[in-house]
PDB file of C-alpha atoms in Angstrom:
ATOM      1  CA  MET H 953      65.074  22.444  57.002  1.00 34.00           C
ATOM      2  CA  SER H 954      64.481  26.262  57.886  1.00 39.00           C
ATOM      3  CA  ARG H 955      66.707  29.244  58.857  1.00 38.00           C
ATOM      4  CA  GLY H 956      66.074  31.010  62.246  1.00 38.00           C
ATOM      5  CA  ARG H 957      66.059  35.064  62.457  1.00 37.00           C
ATOM      6  CA  SER H 958      69.788  34.686  62.881  1.00 33.00           C
ATOM      7  CA  GLY H 959      70.025  32.952  59.391  1.00 32.00           C
ATOM      8  CA  SER H 960      71.638  29.884  60.665  1.00 32.00           C
ATOM      9  CA  TRP H 961      70.047  26.528  59.433  1.00 33.00           C
ATOM     10  CA  SER H 962      67.876  24.785  61.997  1.00 36.00           C
ATOM     11  CA  LEU H 963      64.717  22.414  61.597  1.00 36.00           C
ATOM     12  CA  PRO H 964      63.056  22.299  59.536  1.00 38.00           C
ATOM     13  CA  ARG H 965      62.601  23.997  55.932  1.00 36.00           C
ATOM     14  CA  PRO H 966      63.066  26.334  53.993  1.00 32.00           C
ATOM     15  CA  ALA H 967      63.355  29.934  55.402  1.00 30.00           C
ATOM     16  CA  ALA H 968      62.235  31.908  58.450  1.00 30.00           C
ATOM     17  CA  TRP H 969      61.800  35.443  57.398  1.00 30.00           C
ATOM     18  CA  LEU H 970      61.065  38.589  59.570  1.00 32.00           C
ATOM     19  CA  TRP H 971      57.840  37.656  61.530  1.00 35.00           C
ATOM     20  CA  GLY H 972      58.217  33.646  61.951  1.00 43.00           C
ATOM     21  CA  TYR H 973      59.647  30.542  61.745  1.00 47.00           C
ATOM     22  CA  TYR H 974      58.310  28.698  58.221  1.00 49.00           C
ATOM     23  CA  THR H 975      58.067  24.785  59.017  1.00 51.00           C
ATOM     24  CA  TYR H 976      58.676  22.539  56.275  1.00 50.00           C
ATOM     25  CA  ARG H 977      58.931  19.164  58.050  1.00 50.00           C
ATOM     26  CA  VAL H 978      56.040  16.800  56.632  1.00 49.00           C
ATOM     27  CA  THR H 979      56.971  15.363  53.250  1.00 47.00           C
ATOM     28  CA  THR H 980      60.780  16.151  53.039  1.00 47.00           C
ATOM     29  CA  TYR H 981      63.407  14.227  54.870  1.00 40.00           C
ATOM     30  CA  CYS H 982      66.315  16.746  54.283  1.00 37.00           C
ATOM     31  CA  PRO H 983      66.965  20.066  52.352  1.00 33.00           C
ATOM     32  CA  TRP H 984      66.756  19.832  48.542  1.00 37.00           C
ATOM     33  CA  THR H 985      66.284  15.844  48.392  1.00 49.00           C
ATOM     34  CA  ALA H 986      63.444  15.708  46.002  1.00 58.00           C
ATOM     35  CA  ARG H 987      62.952  11.957  45.783  1.00 66.00           C
ATOM     36  CA  PHE H 988      63.418  11.157  49.280  1.00 75.00           C
ATOM     37  CA  GLU H 989      60.139   9.810  50.945  1.00 80.00           C
ATOM     38  CA  GLY H 990      58.583  11.316  53.960  1.00 82.00           C
ATOM     39  CA  LEU H 991      56.279  10.633  56.993  1.00 84.00           C
ATOM     40  CA  VAL H 992      53.330  11.226  54.864  1.00 86.00           C
ATOM     41  CA  THR H 993      54.213   9.928  51.646  1.00 86.00           C
ATOM     42  CA  GLY H 994      55.350   6.233  52.323  1.00 86.00           C
ATOM     43  CA  LEU H 995      58.944   6.184  54.211  1.00 86.00           C
ATOM     44  CA  ALA H 996      58.828   2.488  55.463  1.00 87.00           C
ATOM     45  CA  LEU H 997      55.312   1.806  55.131  1.00 88.00           C
ATOM     46  CA  ALA H 998      54.897   1.937  51.475  1.00 89.00           C
ATOM     47  CA  PRO H 999      58.331   2.403  50.240  1.00 86.00           C
ATOM     48  CA  ASN H1000      59.427   3.838  46.721  1.00 85.00           C
ATOM     49  CA  PRO H1001      62.114   1.872  45.293  1.00 85.00           C
ATOM     50  CA  GLU H1002      63.229   4.938  43.113  1.00 81.00           C
ATOM     51  CA  ALA H1003      63.756   6.949  46.222  1.00 78.00           C
ATOM     52  CA  VAL H1004      66.500   4.586  47.614  1.00 72.00           C
ATOM     53  CA  GLY H1005      68.688   5.614  44.426  1.00 67.00           C
ATOM     54  CA  ALA H1006      68.328   9.368  45.477  1.00 65.00           C
ATOM     55  CA  GLY H1007      69.708   8.737  49.098  1.00 67.00           C
ATOM     56  CA  GLN H1008      66.961   6.998  50.904  1.00 77.00           C
ATOM     57  CA  PRO H1009      67.950   4.339  53.323  1.00 80.00           C
ATOM     58  CA  ALA H1010      67.743   0.869  51.572  1.00 84.00           C
ATOM     59  CA  SER H1011      66.656  -1.206  54.371  1.00 90.00           C
ATOM     60  CA  LEU H1012      63.246  -1.274  55.940  1.00 90.00           C
ATOM     61  CA  GLU H1013      64.893  -1.278  59.570  1.00 93.00           C
ATOM     62  CA  ALA H1014      66.923   2.173  58.737  1.00 90.00           C
ATOM     63  CA  GLN H1015      63.694   3.589  57.325  1.00 89.00           C
ATOM     64  CA  ARG H1016      61.547   2.717  60.218  1.00 92.00           C
ATOM     65  CA  ALA H1017      64.271   4.426  62.274  1.00 91.00           C
ATOM     66  CA  GLU H1018      64.014   7.455  60.273  1.00 86.00           C
ATOM     67  CA  LEU H1019      60.375   7.460  60.109  1.00 87.00           C
ATOM     68  CA  LEU H1020      60.417   7.596  64.060  1.00 90.00           C
ATOM     69  CA  VAL H1021      62.740  10.516  63.860  1.00 87.00           C
ATOM     70  CA  LEU H1022      60.184  12.370  61.455  1.00 85.00           C
ATOM     71  CA  SER H1023      57.405  11.424  63.955  1.00 87.00           C
ATOM     72  CA  ASP H1024      59.182  13.462  66.467  1.00 89.00           C
ATOM     73  CA  TRP H1025      59.755  16.554  64.063  1.00 86.00           C
ATOM     74  CA  VAL H1026      55.785  16.434  63.110  1.00 86.00           C
ATOM     75  CA  ARG H1027      54.653  15.968  66.799  1.00 89.00           C
ATOM     76  CA  SER H1028      57.067  19.137  67.691  1.00 89.00           C
ATOM     77  CA  ALA H1029      55.343  21.039  64.642  1.00 87.00           C
ATOM     78  CA  LEU H1030      51.906  20.228  65.870  1.00 89.00           C
ATOM     79  CA  ALA H1031      52.807  21.593  69.280  1.00 91.00           C
ATOM     80  CA  GLY H1032      53.972  24.895  67.926  1.00 90.00           C
ATOM     81  CA  ASN H1033      57.677  24.158  67.356  1.00 89.00           C
ATOM     82  CA  LEU H1034      58.241  25.367  70.806  1.00 92.00           C
ATOM     83  CA  ARG H1035      61.843  24.788  72.211  1.00 93.00           C
ATOM     84  CA  LYS H1036      60.442  24.876  76.044  1.00 95.00           C
ATOM     85  CA  TYR H1037      57.636  22.452  75.360  1.00 95.00           C
ATOM     86  CA  PRO H1038      58.157  18.958  76.718  1.00 96.00           C
ATOM     87  CA  LEU H1039      57.765  16.149  73.965  1.00 93.00           C
ATOM     88  CA  HIS H1040      57.640  12.613  74.404  1.00 94.00           C
ATOM     89  CA  LEU H1041      60.015  11.191  71.972  1.00 94.00           C
ATOM     90  CA  CYS H1042      60.497   8.069  69.719  1.00 92.00           C
ATOM     91  CA  ASP H1043      63.253   6.627  72.213  1.00 92.00           C
ATOM     92  CA  GLY H1044      60.703   6.845  75.093  1.00 94.00           C
ATOM     93  CA  SER H1045      62.320   9.772  76.705  1.00 95.00           C
ATOM     94  CA  THR H1046      60.764  13.199  77.559  1.00 96.00           C
ATOM     95  CA  ARG H1047      62.735  16.489  76.596  1.00 96.00           C
ATOM     96  CA  THR H1048      62.127  19.902  75.734  1.00 96.00           C
ATOM     97  CA  GLY H1049      62.373  20.997  71.989  1.00 92.00           C
ATOM     98  CA  GLU H1050      65.661  22.391  72.617  1.00 93.00           C
ATOM     99  CA  GLN H1051      67.274  19.577  74.405  1.00 95.00           C
ATOM    100  CA  ALA H1052      66.098  17.077  71.861  1.00 92.00           C
ATOM    101  CA  GLN H1053      68.286  16.702  68.906  1.00 86.00           C
ATOM    102  CA  ALA H1054      67.383  15.632  65.548  1.00 79.00           C
ATOM    103  CA  HIS H1055      70.319  14.890  63.120  1.00 77.00           C
ATOM    104  CA  GLY H1056      72.410  16.963  65.247  1.00 81.00           C
ATOM    105  CA  LEU H1057      70.046  19.944  65.456  1.00 81.00           C
ATOM    106  CA  PRO H1058      67.560  21.142  67.944  1.00 86.00           C
ATOM    107  CA  LEU H1059      64.299  19.676  67.458  1.00 85.00           C
ATOM    108  CA  ALA H1060      62.247  22.998  68.259  1.00 88.00           C
ATOM    109  CA  TYR H1061      63.652  26.630  68.602  1.00 85.00           C
ATOM    110  CA  GLY H1062      60.185  28.884  68.750  1.00 88.00           C
ATOM    111  CA  GLY H1063      59.320  31.075  71.922  1.00 91.00           C
ATOM    112  CA  LEU H1064      55.542  31.292  70.920  1.00 91.00           C
ATOM    113  CA  PRO H1065      53.249  29.443  68.749  1.00 90.00           C
ATOM    114  CA  CYS H1066      52.819  33.078  66.781  1.00 88.00           C
ATOM    115  CA  GLU H1067      56.192  32.801  65.548  1.00 87.00           C
ATOM    116  CA  HIS H1068      55.445  29.374  63.792  1.00 87.00           C
ATOM    117  CA  VAL H1069      54.349  29.157  60.212  1.00 86.00           C
ATOM    118  CA  PRO H1070      53.814  25.744  59.303  1.00 84.00           C
ATOM    119  CA  PHE H1071      53.452  24.953  55.585  1.00 84.00           C
ATOM    120  CA  ILE H1072      54.362  22.356  52.862  1.00 83.00           C
ATOM    121  CA  GLY H1073      53.598  23.870  49.546  1.00 79.00           C
ATOM    122  CA  CYS H1074      54.823  27.583  48.629  1.00 78.00           C
ATOM    123  CA  HIS H1075      54.810  29.852  45.720  1.00 74.00           C
ATOM    124  CA  ASP H1076      58.606  28.905  44.887  1.00 74.00           C
ATOM    125  CA  ASN H1077      58.315  25.301  45.358  1.00 78.00           C
ATOM    126  CA  LYS H1078      56.392  22.437  44.194  1.00 83.00           C
ATOM    127  CA  THR H1079      52.683  22.247  45.184  1.00 86.00           C
ATOM    128  CA  VAL H1080      51.653  19.613  47.551  1.00 87.00           C
ATOM    129  CA  PHE H1081      50.019  17.439  44.875  1.00 89.00           C
ATOM    130  CA  ASP H1082      53.223  17.527  42.835  1.00 87.00           C
ATOM    131  CA  GLN H1083      55.414  16.585  45.916  1.00 86.00           C
ATOM    132  CA  VAL H1084      53.348  13.507  46.625  1.00 88.00           C
ATOM    133  CA  VAL H1085      53.453  12.495  42.939  1.00 87.00           C
ATOM    134  CA  GLU H1086      57.128  12.792  43.042  1.00 85.00           C
ATOM    135  CA  LYS H1087      57.849  11.130  46.366  1.00 86.00           C
ATOM    136  CA  ALA H1088      55.258   8.295  46.679  1.00 88.00           C
ATOM    137  CA  ALA H1089      55.793   5.046  45.088  1.00 89.00           C
ATOM    138  CA  ALA H1090      54.372   4.405  41.659  1.00 89.00           C
ATOM    139  CA  THR H1091      51.944   1.894  42.990  1.00 92.00           C
ATOM    140  CA  GLU H1092      50.084   4.082  45.311  1.00 91.00           C
ATOM    141  CA  THR H1093      46.368   4.541  43.890  1.00 91.00           C
ATOM    142  CA  ALA H1094      44.791   7.970  42.873  1.00 90.00           C
ATOM    143  CA  GLU H1095      42.777   7.675  46.116  1.00 91.00           C
ATOM    144  CA  GLU H1096      45.723   6.980  48.033  1.00 92.00           C
ATOM    145  CA  ARG H1097      47.545  10.187  46.665  1.00 90.00           C
ATOM    146  CA  MET H1098      44.770  12.444  47.172  1.00 91.00           C
ATOM    147  CA  ARG H1099      44.498  11.136  50.801  1.00 91.00           C
ATOM    148  CA  MET H1100      48.433  11.885  51.355  1.00 90.00           C
ATOM    149  CA  CYS H1101      47.515  15.541  50.248  1.00 90.00           C
ATOM    150  CA  VAL H1102      44.796  15.765  52.693  1.00 90.00           C
ATOM    151  CA  LEU H1103      46.999  14.481  55.325  1.00 90.00           C
ATOM    152  CA  CYS H1104      49.660  16.971  54.565  1.00 88.00           C
ATOM    153  CA  LEU H1105      46.926  20.017  54.616  1.00 90.00           C
ATOM    154  CA  ALA H1106      45.306  18.490  57.915  1.00 90.00           C
ATOM    155  CA  LEU H1107      48.967  18.624  59.763  1.00 88.00           C
ATOM    156  CA  VAL H1108      49.429  22.194  58.881  1.00 88.00           C
ATOM    157  CA  ALA H1109      45.739  23.328  59.516  1.00 90.00           C
ATOM    158  CA  LEU H1110      46.064  21.598  62.957  1.00 90.00           C
ATOM    159  CA  SER H1111      49.309  22.934  64.085  1.00 89.00           C
ATOM    160  CA  GLN H1112      49.779  25.712  66.602  1.00 91.00           C
ATOM    161  CA  GLY H1113      50.717  28.712  65.033  1.00 90.00           C
ATOM    162  CA  VAL H1114      49.975  30.476  61.626  1.00 89.00           C
ATOM    163  CA  PRO H1115      48.980  27.993  58.840  1.00 89.00           C
ATOM    164  CA  PHE H1116      49.956  29.028  55.558  1.00 87.00           C
ATOM    165  CA  VAL H1117      48.640  27.182  52.691  1.00 87.00           C
ATOM    166  CA  HIS H1118      49.499  27.704  48.935  1.00 86.00           C
ATOM    167  CA  ALA H1119      46.668  28.818  46.538  1.00 84.00           C
ATOM    168  CA  GLY H1120      45.238  25.649  44.991  1.00 86.00           C
ATOM    169  CA  ASP H1121      46.505  23.013  47.219  1.00 88.00           C
ATOM    170  CA  ASP H1122      43.382  22.383  48.825  1.00 88.00           C
ATOM    171  CA  LEU H1123      42.171  21.633  45.143  1.00 86.00           C
ATOM    172  CA  LEU H1124      45.318  19.302  44.520  1.00 88.00           C
ATOM    173  CA  ARG H1125      46.606  21.788  42.031  1.00 87.00           C
ATOM    174  CA  SER H1126      49.351  20.680  40.065  1.00 86.00           C
ATOM    175  CA  LYS H1127      52.137  22.818  38.124  1.00 84.00           C
ATOM    176  CA  SER H1128      53.319  19.927  36.426  1.00 83.00           C
ATOM    177  CA  LEU H1129      56.172  19.497  38.663  1.00 82.00           C
ATOM    178  CA  ASP H1130      57.497  22.936  38.024  1.00 83.00           C
ATOM    179  CA  ARG H1131      59.419  24.211  41.208  1.00 79.00           C
ATOM    180  CA  ASP H1132      60.226  27.733  40.056  1.00 78.00           C
ATOM    181  CA  SER H1133      57.186  28.705  38.274  1.00 78.00           C
ATOM    182  CA  TYR H1134      57.810  32.291  38.562  1.00 75.00           C
ATOM    183  CA  ASN H1135      59.286  32.411  35.050  1.00 76.00           C
ATOM    184  CA  SER H1136      57.058  29.804  33.271  1.00 77.00           C
ATOM    185  CA  GLY H1137      54.161  32.194  32.577  1.00 72.00           C
ATOM    186  CA  ALA H1138      50.659  32.718  33.963  1.00 69.00           C
ATOM    187  CA  ALA H1139      48.954  29.370  32.645  1.00 68.00           C
ATOM    188  CA  VAL H1140      51.471  27.524  35.246  1.00 69.00           C
ATOM    189  CA  GLY H1141      52.424  29.912  37.995  1.00 63.00           C
ATOM    190  CA  ARG H1142      49.184  32.161  38.372  1.00 64.00           C
ATOM    191  CA  ARG H1143      46.130  30.196  36.880  1.00 68.00           C
ATOM    192  CA  LEU H1144      43.787  27.828  38.623  1.00 71.00           C
ATOM    193  CA  GLY H1145      41.095  25.694  37.543  1.00 66.00           C
ATOM    194  CA  TRP H1146      38.043  25.814  40.012  1.00 65.00           C
ATOM    195  CA  ALA H1147      35.508  23.911  37.959  1.00 61.00           C
ATOM    196  CA  VAL H1148      36.453  19.911  38.763  1.00 52.00           C
ATOM    197  CA  ALA H1149      34.228  18.844  36.199  1.00 40.00           C
ATOM    198  CA  VAL H1150      36.005  20.007  33.269  1.00 42.00           C
ATOM    199  CA  VAL H1151      39.274  19.084  34.050  1.00 43.00           C
ATOM    200  CA  THR H1152      41.320  17.059  31.752  1.00 43.00           C
ATOM    201  CA  SER H1153      44.915  15.972  31.339  1.00 44.00           C
ATOM    202  CA  SER H1154      45.549  19.139  29.273  1.00 44.00           C
ATOM    203  CA  ARG H1155      44.769  21.300  32.266  1.00 45.00           C
ATOM    204  CA  ALA H1156      47.062  19.503  34.674  1.00 47.00           C
ATOM    205  CA  ALA H1157      49.018  22.362  35.246  1.00 44.00           C
ATOM    206  CA  VAL H1158      46.246  24.704  36.118  1.00 49.00           C
ATOM    207  CA  GLY H1159      44.141  22.936  38.952  1.00 48.00           C
ATOM    208  CA  MET H1160      42.479  19.806  39.903  1.00 46.00           C
ATOM    209  CA  ALA H1161      44.322  16.674  39.079  1.00 46.00           C
ATOM    210  CA  VAL H1162      41.143  14.894  38.876  1.00 46.00           C
ATOM    211  CA  GLY H1163      39.393  13.975  35.690  1.00 44.00           C
ATOM    212  CA  ARG H1164      35.581  13.229  34.808  1.00 40.00           C
ATOM    213  CA  ALA H1165      35.535   9.578  35.790  1.00 40.00           C
ATOM    214  CA  GLY H1166      37.513  10.325  39.086  1.00 42.00           C
ATOM    215  CA  ALA H1167      41.034   9.139  37.551  1.00 42.00           C
ATOM    216  CA  MET H1168      44.097  11.130  38.595  1.00 43.00           C
ATOM    217  CA  VAL H1169      45.939  12.966  35.932  1.00 42.00           C
ATOM    218  CA  GLY H1170      48.815  10.743  34.837  1.00 39.00           C
ATOM    219  CA  ASP H1171      47.169   7.404  35.739  1.00 39.00           C
ATOM    220  CA  SER H1172      46.995   5.126  33.115  1.00 33.00           C
TER     221      SER H1172
END
């Protein structure tokens, strides 16, 4: 979710400040539900059994229905989150962003693409890599998780608007699942590891999540 300039909650998340609407639609289903799978991280296509207990629909049919709604959200974001833009929706209809509803809220609310700031990871939240690790099923391989991260960043980069990429997300940066790292010291919050070849599990919090042999940190 995110807040519009009036401060009221609208789609997506988490906040819109002075100059634009910040969009957080891709990996998260609803605000603050950490383990709920999203469009990129396997909802309905590669279900995570642990996510069901966190509020995710248990039946595959319900997950597919939710996946269709999320696909509408993402298409709207790719188009710039425009309230007047006609969208072809999952139910077969064509409606503008302000006419279409998703969970009782307008699908889009922006006037111009320049008001739209798409992002997934940010300074006061988990990195993209950590979100994928948390949401995707444990059976997903290291390569599949990395491809999920790439897809997340591609959706941000290709959306109409002003893309916002958190430092290190393009390097699969991890903060060891630390969400509020402002108080965790420089080793987690501000340090980046740029050299891929020297990264080990002991440096999971500072940079690349891939080791010498290509194994993802945390894989057994």
